Short mmCIF file of C-alpha atoms in Angstrom, two decimals:
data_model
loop_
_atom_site.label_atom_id
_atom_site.label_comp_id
_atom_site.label_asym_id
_atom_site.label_seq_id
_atom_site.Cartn_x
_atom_site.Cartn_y
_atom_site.Cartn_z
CA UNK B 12 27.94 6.54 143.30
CA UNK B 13 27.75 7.08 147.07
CA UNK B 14 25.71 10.46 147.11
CA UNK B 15 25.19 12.07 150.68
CA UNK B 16 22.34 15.12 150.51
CA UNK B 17 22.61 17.44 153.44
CA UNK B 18 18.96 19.04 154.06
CA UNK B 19 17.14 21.24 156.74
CA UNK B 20 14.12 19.73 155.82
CA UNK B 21 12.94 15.66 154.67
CA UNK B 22 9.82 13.41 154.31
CA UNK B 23 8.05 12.37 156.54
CA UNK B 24 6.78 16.28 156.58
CA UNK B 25 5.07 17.48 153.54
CA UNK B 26 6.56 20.60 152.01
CA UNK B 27 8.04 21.47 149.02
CA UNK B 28 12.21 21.11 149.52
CA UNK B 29 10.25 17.21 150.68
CA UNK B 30 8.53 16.20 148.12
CA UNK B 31 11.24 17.65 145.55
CA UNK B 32 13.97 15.50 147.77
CA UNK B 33 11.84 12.61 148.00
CA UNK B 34 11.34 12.31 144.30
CA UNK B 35 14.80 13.26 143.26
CA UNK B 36 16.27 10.83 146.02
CA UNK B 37 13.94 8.22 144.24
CA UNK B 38 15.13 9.07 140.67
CA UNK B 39 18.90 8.72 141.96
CA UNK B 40 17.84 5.19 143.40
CA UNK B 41 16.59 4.10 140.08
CA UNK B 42 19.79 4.98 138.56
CA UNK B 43 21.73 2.88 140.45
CA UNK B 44 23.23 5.52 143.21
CA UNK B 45 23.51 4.73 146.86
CA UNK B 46 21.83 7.96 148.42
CA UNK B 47 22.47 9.21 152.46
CA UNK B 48 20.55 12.07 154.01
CA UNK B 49 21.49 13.63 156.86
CA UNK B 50 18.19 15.97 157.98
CA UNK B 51 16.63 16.85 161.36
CA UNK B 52 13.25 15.33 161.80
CA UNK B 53 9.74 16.54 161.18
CA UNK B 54 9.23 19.37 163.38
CA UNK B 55 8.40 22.56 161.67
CA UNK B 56 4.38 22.42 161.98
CA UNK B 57 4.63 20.84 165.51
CA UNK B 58 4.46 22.44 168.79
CA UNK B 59 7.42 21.00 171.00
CA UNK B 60 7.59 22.14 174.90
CA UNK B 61 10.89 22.73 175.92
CA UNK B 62 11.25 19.93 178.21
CA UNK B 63 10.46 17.54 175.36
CA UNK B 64 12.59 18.76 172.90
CA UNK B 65 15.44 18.39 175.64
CA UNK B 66 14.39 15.09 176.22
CA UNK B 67 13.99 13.98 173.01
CA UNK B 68 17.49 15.54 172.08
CA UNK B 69 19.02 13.42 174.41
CA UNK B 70 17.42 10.17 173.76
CA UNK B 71 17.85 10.24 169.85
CA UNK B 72 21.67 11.93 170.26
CA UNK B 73 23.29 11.52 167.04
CA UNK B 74 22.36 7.87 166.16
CA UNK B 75 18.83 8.62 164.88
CA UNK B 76 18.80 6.61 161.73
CA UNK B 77 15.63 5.73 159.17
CA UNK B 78 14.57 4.33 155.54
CA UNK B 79 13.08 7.10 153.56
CA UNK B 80 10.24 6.03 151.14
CA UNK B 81 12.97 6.33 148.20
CA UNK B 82 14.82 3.71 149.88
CA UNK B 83 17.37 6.19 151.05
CA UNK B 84 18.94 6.11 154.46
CA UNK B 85 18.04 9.13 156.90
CA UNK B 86 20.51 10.19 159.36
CA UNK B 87 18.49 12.62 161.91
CA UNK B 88 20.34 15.34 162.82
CA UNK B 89 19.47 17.99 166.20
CA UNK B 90 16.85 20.70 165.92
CA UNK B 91 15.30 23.59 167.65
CA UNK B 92 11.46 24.01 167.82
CA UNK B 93 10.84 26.33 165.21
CA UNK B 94 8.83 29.52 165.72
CA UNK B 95 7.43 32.43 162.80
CA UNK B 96 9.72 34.91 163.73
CA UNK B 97 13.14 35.54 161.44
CA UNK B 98 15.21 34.94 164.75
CA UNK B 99 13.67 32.05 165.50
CA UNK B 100 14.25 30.34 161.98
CA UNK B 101 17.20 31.77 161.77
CA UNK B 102 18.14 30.34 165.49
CA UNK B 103 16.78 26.99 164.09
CA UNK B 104 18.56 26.91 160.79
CA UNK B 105 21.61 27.77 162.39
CA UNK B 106 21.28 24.97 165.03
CA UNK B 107 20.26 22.34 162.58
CA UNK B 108 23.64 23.15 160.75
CA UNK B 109 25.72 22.72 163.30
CA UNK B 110 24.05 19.50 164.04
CA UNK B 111 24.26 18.09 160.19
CA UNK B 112 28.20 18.99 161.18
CA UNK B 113 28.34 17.41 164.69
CA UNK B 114 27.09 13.39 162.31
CA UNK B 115 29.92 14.10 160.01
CA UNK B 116 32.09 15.26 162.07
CA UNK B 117 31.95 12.70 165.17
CA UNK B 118 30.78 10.06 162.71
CA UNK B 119 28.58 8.00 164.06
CA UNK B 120 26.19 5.37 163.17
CA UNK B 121 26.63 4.41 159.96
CA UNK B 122 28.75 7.25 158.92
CA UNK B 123 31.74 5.44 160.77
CA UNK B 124 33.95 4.43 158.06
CA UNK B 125 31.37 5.96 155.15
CA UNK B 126 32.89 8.37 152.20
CA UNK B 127 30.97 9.79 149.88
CA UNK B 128 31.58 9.92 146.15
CA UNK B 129 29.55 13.36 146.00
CA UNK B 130 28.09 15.62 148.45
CA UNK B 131 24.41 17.64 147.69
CA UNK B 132 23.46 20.97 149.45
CA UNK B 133 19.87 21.76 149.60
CA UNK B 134 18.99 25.64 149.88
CA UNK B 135 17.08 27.02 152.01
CA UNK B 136 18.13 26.84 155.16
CA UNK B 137 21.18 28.96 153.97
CA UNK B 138 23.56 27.34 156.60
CA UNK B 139 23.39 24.14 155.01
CA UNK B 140 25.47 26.32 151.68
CA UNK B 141 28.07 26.76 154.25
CA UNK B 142 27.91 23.21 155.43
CA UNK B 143 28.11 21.82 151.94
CA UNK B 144 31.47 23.28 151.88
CA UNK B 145 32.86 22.22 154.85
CA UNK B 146 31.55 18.55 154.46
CA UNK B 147 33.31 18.87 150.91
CA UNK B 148 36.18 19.74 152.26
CA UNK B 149 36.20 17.15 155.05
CA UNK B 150 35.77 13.70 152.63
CA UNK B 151 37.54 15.81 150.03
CA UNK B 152 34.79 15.51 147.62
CA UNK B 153 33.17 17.32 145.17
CA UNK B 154 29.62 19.19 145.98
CA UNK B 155 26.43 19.84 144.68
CA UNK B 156 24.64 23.23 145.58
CA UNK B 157 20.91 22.99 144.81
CA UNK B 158 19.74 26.57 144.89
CA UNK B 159 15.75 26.48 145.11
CA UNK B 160 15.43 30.02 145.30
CA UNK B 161 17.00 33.56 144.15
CA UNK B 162 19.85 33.27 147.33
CA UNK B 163 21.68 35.15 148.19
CA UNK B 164 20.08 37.96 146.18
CA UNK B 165 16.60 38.02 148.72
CA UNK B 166 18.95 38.95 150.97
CA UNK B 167 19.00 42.60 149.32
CA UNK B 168 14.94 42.53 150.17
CA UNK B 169 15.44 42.01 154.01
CA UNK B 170 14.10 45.49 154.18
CA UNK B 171 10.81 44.26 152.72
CA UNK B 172 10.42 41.09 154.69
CA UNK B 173 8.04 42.37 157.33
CA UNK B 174 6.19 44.57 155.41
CA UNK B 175 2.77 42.79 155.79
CA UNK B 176 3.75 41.79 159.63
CA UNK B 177 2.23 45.49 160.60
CA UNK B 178 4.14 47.21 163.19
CA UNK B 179 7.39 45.79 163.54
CA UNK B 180 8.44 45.28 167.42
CA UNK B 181 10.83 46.72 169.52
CA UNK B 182 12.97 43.19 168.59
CA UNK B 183 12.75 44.13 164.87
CA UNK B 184 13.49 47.54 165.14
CA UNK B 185 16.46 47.76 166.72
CA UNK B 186 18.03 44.31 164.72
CA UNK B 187 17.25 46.02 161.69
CA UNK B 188 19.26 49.07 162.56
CA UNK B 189 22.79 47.46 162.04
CA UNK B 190 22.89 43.90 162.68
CA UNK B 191 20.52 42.66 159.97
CA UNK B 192 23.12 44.19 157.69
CA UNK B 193 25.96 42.77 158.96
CA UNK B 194 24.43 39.63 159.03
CA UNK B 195 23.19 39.86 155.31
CA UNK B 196 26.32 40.85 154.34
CA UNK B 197 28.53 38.55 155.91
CA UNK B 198 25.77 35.46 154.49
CA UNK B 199 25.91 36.93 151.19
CA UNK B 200 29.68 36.73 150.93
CA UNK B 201 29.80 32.95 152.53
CA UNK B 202 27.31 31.95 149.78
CA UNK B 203 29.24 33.47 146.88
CA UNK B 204 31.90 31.37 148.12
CA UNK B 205 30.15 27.69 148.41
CA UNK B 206 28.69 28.71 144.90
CA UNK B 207 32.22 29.70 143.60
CA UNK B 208 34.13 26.24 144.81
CA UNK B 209 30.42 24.22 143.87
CA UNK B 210 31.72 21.43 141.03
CA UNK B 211 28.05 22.02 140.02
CA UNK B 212 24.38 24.05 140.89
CA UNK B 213 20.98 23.22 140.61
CA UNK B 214 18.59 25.71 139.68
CA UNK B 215 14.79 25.58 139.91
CA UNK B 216 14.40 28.05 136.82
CA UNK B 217 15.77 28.80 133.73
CA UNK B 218 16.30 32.19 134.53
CA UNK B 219 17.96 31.86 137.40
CA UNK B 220 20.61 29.79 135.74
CA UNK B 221 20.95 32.18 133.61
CA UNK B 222 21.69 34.85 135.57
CA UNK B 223 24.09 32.65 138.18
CA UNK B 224 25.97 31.72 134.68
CA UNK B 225 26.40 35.63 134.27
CA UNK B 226 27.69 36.23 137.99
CA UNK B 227 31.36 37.56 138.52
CA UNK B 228 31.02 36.97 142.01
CA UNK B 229 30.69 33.54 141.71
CA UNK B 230 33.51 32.13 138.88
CA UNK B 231 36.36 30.62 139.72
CA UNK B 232 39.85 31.18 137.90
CA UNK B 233 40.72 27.51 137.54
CA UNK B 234 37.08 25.50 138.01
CA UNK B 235 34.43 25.63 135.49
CA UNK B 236 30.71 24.53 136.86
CA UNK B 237 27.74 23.08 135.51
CA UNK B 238 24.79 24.96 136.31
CA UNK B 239 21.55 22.89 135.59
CA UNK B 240 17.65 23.78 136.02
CA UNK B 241 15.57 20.71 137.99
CA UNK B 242 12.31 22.15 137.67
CA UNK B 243 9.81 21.27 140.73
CA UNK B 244 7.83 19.27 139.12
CA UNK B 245 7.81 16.37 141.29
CA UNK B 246 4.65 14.37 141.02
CA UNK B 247 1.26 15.97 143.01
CA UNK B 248 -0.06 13.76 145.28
CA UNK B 249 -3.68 13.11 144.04
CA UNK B 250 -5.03 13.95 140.47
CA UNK B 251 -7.50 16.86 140.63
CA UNK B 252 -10.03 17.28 138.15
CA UNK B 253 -11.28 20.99 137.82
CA UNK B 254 -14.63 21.65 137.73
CA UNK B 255 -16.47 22.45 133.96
CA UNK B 256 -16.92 26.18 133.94
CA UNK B 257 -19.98 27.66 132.31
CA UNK B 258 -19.67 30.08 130.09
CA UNK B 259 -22.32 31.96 131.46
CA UNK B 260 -22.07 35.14 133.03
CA UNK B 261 -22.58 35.62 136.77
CA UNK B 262 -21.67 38.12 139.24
CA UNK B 263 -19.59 36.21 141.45
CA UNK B 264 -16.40 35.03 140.91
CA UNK B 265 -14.49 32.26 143.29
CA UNK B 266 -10.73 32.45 144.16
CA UNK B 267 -8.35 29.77 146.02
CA UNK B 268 -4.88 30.25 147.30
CA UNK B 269 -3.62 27.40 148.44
CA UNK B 270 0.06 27.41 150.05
CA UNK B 271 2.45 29.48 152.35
CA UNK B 272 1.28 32.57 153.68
CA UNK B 273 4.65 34.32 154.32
CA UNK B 274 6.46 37.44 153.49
CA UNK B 275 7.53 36.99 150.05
CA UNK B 276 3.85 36.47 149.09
CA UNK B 277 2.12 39.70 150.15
CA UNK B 278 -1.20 38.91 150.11
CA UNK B 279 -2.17 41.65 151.29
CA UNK B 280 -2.29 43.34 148.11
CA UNK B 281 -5.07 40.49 147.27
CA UNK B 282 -7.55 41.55 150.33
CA UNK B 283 -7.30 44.83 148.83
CA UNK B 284 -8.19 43.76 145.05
CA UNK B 285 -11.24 42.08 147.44
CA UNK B 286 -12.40 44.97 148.45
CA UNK B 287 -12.23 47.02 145.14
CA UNK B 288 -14.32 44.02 143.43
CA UNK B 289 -16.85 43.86 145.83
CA UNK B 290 -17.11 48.12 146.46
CA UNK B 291 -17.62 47.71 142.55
CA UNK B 292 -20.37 45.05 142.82
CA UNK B 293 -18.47 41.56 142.05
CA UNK B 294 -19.46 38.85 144.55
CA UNK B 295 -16.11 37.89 145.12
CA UNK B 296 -14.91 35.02 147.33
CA UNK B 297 -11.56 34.18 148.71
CA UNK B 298 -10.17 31.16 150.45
CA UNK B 299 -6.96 31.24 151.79
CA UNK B 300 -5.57 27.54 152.40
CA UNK B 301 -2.46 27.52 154.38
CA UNK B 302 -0.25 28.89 157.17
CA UNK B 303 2.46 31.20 157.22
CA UNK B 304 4.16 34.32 158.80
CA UNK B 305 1.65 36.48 157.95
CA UNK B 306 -1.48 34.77 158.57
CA UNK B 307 -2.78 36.60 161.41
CA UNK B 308 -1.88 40.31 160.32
CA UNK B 309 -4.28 39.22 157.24
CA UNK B 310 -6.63 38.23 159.24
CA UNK B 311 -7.18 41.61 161.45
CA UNK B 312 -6.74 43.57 157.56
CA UNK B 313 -9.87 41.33 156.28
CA UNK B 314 -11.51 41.78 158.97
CA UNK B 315 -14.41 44.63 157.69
CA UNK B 316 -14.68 41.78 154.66
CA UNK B 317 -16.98 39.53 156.61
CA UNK B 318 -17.10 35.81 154.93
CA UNK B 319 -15.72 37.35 151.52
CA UNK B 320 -12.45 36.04 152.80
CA UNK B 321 -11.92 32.62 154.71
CA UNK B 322 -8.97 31.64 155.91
CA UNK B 323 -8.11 27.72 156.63
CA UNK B 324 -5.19 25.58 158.16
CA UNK B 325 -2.93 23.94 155.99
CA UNK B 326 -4.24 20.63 154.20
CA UNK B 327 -2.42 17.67 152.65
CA UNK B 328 -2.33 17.91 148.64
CA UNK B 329 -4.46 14.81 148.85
CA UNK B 330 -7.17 16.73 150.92
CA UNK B 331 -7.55 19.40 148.21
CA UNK B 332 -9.85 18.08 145.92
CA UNK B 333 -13.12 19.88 147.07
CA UNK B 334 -11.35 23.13 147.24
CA UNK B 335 -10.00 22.82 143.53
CA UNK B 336 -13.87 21.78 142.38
CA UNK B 337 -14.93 24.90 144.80
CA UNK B 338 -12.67 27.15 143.07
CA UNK B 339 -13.48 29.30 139.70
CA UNK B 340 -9.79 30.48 139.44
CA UNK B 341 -6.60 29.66 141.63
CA UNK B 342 -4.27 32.49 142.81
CA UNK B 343 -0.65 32.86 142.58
CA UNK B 344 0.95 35.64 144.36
CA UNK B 345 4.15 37.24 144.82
CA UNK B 346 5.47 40.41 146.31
CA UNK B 347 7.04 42.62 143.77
CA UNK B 348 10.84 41.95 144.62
CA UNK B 349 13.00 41.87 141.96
CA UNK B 350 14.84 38.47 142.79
CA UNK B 351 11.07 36.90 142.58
CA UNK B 352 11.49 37.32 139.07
CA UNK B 353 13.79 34.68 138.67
CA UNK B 354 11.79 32.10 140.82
CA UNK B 355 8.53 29.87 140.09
CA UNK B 356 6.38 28.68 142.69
CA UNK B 357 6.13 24.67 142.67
CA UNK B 358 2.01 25.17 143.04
CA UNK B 359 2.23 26.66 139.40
CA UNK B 360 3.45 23.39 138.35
CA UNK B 361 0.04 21.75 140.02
CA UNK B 362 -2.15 24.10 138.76
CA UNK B 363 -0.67 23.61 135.61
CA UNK B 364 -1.26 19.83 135.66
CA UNK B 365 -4.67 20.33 137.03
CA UNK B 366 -5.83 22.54 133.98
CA UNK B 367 -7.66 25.22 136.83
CA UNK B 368 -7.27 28.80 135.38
CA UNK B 369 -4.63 31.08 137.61
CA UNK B 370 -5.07 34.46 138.83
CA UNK B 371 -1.13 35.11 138.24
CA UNK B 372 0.26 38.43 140.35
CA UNK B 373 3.62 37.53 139.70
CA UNK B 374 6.91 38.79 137.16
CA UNK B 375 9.41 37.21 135.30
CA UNK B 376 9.47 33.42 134.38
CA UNK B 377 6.39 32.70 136.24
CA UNK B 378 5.02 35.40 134.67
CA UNK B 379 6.39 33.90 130.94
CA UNK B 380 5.23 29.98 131.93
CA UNK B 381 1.52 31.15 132.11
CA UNK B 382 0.93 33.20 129.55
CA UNK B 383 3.16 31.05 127.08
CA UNK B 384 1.15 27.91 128.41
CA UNK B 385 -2.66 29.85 128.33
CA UNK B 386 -2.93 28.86 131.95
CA UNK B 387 -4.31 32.31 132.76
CA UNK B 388 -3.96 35.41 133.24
CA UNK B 389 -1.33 37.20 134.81
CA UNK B 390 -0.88 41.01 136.61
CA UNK B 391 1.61 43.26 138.04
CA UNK B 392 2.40 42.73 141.26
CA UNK B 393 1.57 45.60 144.10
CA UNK B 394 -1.66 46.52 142.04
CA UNK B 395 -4.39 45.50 143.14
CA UNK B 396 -6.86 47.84 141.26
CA UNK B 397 -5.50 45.94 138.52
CA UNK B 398 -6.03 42.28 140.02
CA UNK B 399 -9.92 43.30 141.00
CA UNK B 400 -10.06 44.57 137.18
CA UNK B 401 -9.40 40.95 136.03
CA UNK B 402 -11.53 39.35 138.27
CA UNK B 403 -14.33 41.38 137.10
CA UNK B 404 -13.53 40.88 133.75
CA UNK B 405 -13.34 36.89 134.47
CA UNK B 406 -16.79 36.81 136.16
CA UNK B 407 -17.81 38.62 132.67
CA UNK B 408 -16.58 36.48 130.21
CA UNK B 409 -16.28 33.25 132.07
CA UNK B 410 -15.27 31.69 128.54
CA UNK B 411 -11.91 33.11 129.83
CA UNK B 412 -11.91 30.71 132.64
CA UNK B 413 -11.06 27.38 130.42
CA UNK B 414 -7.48 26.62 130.00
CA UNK B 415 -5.71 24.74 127.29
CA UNK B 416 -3.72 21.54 127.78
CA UNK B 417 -0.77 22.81 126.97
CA UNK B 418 0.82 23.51 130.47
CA UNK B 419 -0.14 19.56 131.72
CA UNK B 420 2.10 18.33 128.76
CA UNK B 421 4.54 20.74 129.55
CA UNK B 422 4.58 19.23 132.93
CA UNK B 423 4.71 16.03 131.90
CA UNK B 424 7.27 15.98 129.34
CA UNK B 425 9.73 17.72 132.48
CA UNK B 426 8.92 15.27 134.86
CA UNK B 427 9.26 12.45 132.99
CA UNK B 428 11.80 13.17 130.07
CA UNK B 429 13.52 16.85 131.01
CA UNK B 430 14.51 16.13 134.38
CA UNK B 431 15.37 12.61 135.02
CA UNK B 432 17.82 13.35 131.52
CA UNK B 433 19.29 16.34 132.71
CA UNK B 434 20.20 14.85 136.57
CA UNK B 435 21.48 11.49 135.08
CA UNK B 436 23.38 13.75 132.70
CA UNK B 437 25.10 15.96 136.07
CA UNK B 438 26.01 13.09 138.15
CA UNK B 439 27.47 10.75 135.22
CA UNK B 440 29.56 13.91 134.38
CA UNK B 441 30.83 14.47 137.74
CA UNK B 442 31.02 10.36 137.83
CA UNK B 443 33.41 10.43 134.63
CA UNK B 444 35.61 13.11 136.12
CA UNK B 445 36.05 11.26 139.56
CA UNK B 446 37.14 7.78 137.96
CA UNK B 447 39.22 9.58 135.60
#
């Protein structure tokens, strides 16, 4: 099949929608399928003046094309620079729609004369779930939405989103008073619609698909969907071997975080556990690897924590062996939100492979992977009395620290049996009811 993949984000840049993309475009190549992207370039962690931007919007137009590393063939699309701010990404998402539009649309390159056999939507950005539709509609084909997170139900958080940005500006204020809603709302609706007239969705958990199976909101009277969980458990990019831990007990304990540092994360809750553990004698350590939204509001709240908290750019997954071998336990945080529950962060699925112990402050599936898998131990979010509790205990009992090997078979048995069955399975059924 002829499989076009409309994305606000692709490879060269190294995030997670990426490296999921990069492996699933790869897994579609092996099964025979001729896969298109259409994607704006790498520009999220790059500063771009103004002037260049224009210029380089003008030079590459829309006839930008590229080989991906999965043999797939990139169509670049138009972007704003992106900034940290909600209207800024939101600007940005928005644009980069409208320019994934503009290549289908005027058709040019080697989209003149090209129709797909099926069309894949990758959210976030949310746009592109409007776009999917339209494209759909436009080479009257069917379309794919692959829904990595709990949308459009975060949009019921928006509230919450700059709750660890301390004192919202004058901008935030008065677009929260009215606007935000209308915008939520109005998203929310569009959404339910592209998932309603969707010939299929991809889920990253299990209980997400659950619940999108349960959604009135989203059936359709005379269409009945497949709704599928891909799992990200695309292959990490070096092997890390954690460090033996002694079982001997010592009164420090390390901690990593390693990934974004944004609003659905809330790490602020984790500077406070800091400061309980070490007011209560525990040498406790934190480095925070990564960037994010909220990066420098944690930095001014750690600030009477001296070098009990460090905080460091964003490395490659290739560059993180020393911090793994560092580390006594790895964190994984989320903010208590109740559509968080139905979402797993892709660095569980590393840590799982790696075999390092997590420091879990999560609910729901993630919540259910770790305990089921003896990867760690897990807390409530929004407590961080609790969280310090556990680390004390940890530095107590370092027994507590090993892991079993359960969660790296886990892993590997989805990556290499569970997933590659379960997307052959999707497209060959969409295949069979094209040719019939």
């Amino acid at each position: 099949m002829k499989i076009l993949i409309l994305s606000q984000y692709w490879a060269p840049e190294n995030g997670v929608p990426q490296r999921r993309w990069s492996w699933l475009s790869g897994l579609l190549e092996e099964h025979g399928h001729q896969v298109t992207v259409i994607a704006p370039p790498p520009h999220y962690d790059r500063k771009i003046s103004l002037r260049s931007w224009l210029k380089k919007l003008v030079s590459d137009g829309l006839n930008h094309e590229e080989v991906g590393s999965s043999r797939e063939l990139i169509l670049r699309s138009p972007f704003l620079p992106a900034g940290k701010s909600l209207t800024a990404r939101a600007l940005n998402q928005a644009f980069v729609g409208f320019g994934v539009l503009a290549r289908v649309v005027f058709r040019t390159g080697s989209l003149k004369g090209y129709r797909p056999d099926l069309v894949i939507g990758t959210v976030p950005a949310i746009p592109i779930s409007l776009v999917v539709w339209f494209v759909g509609k436009v080479y009257r084909r069917p379309y794919i939405v692959d829904l990595r997170d709990a949308w459009p139900d975060l949009l019921e958080q928006s509230d919450s989103w700059n709750s660890g940005m301390g004192k919202p500006s004058l901008r935030q204020q008065l677009l929260s008073r009215g606007p935000l809603q209308l915008v939520s709302w109005t998203t929310k609706h569009a959404m339910n619609h592209s998932l309603r007239n969707a010939r299929a969705i991809i889920a990253t958990s299990e209980r997400l698909a659950q619940n999108l199976r349960a959604r009135p909101e989203i059936r359709h009277s005379s269409k009945a969907r497949k709704i599928v969980t891909i799992r990200n458990v695309f292959p990490p990019q070096t092997e890390i071997v954690p460090k033996q831990v002694s079982d001997e007990a010592v009164n420090s304990l390390r901690i990593l975080y390693a990934g974004t540092i944004g609003r659905a994360q809330n790490l602020g809750n984790a500077l406070e556990a800091v400061r309980i553990a070490r007011s209560s004698g525990l040498d406790v350590q934190i480095r925070i690897v990564g960037s994010g939204a909220e990066k420098q509001e944690l930095r001014k709240l750690s600030e009477d924590l001296g070098d009990a908290v460090s905080f460091e750019p964003s490395r490659p997954a290739d560059e993180l062996e020393s911090y793994y071998a560092w580390a006594d336990s790895a964190m994984v945080h989320l903010a208590d939100w109740e559509p968080l529950e139905r979402t797993v962060p892709s660095k569980v699925y590393e840590l799982l492979t790696t075999g390092i112990h997590i420091s879990a402050v999560v609910r729901g599936e993630t919540a259910k992977l770790i305990t089921s898998l003896n990867a760690g131990h897990v807390v409530e979010p929004n407590d961080p009395k609790a969280l310090a509790a556990l680390w004390m205990e940890l530095a107590k009992n370092r027994d507590q620290l090993t892991t079993s090997n359960e969660g790296r078979e886990w892993v590997l048995n989805q990556r290499g049996v569970v997933v590659p069955e379960t997307l052959d399975r999707l497209i060959e059924t969409i295949r069979g009811e094209y040719d019939g």
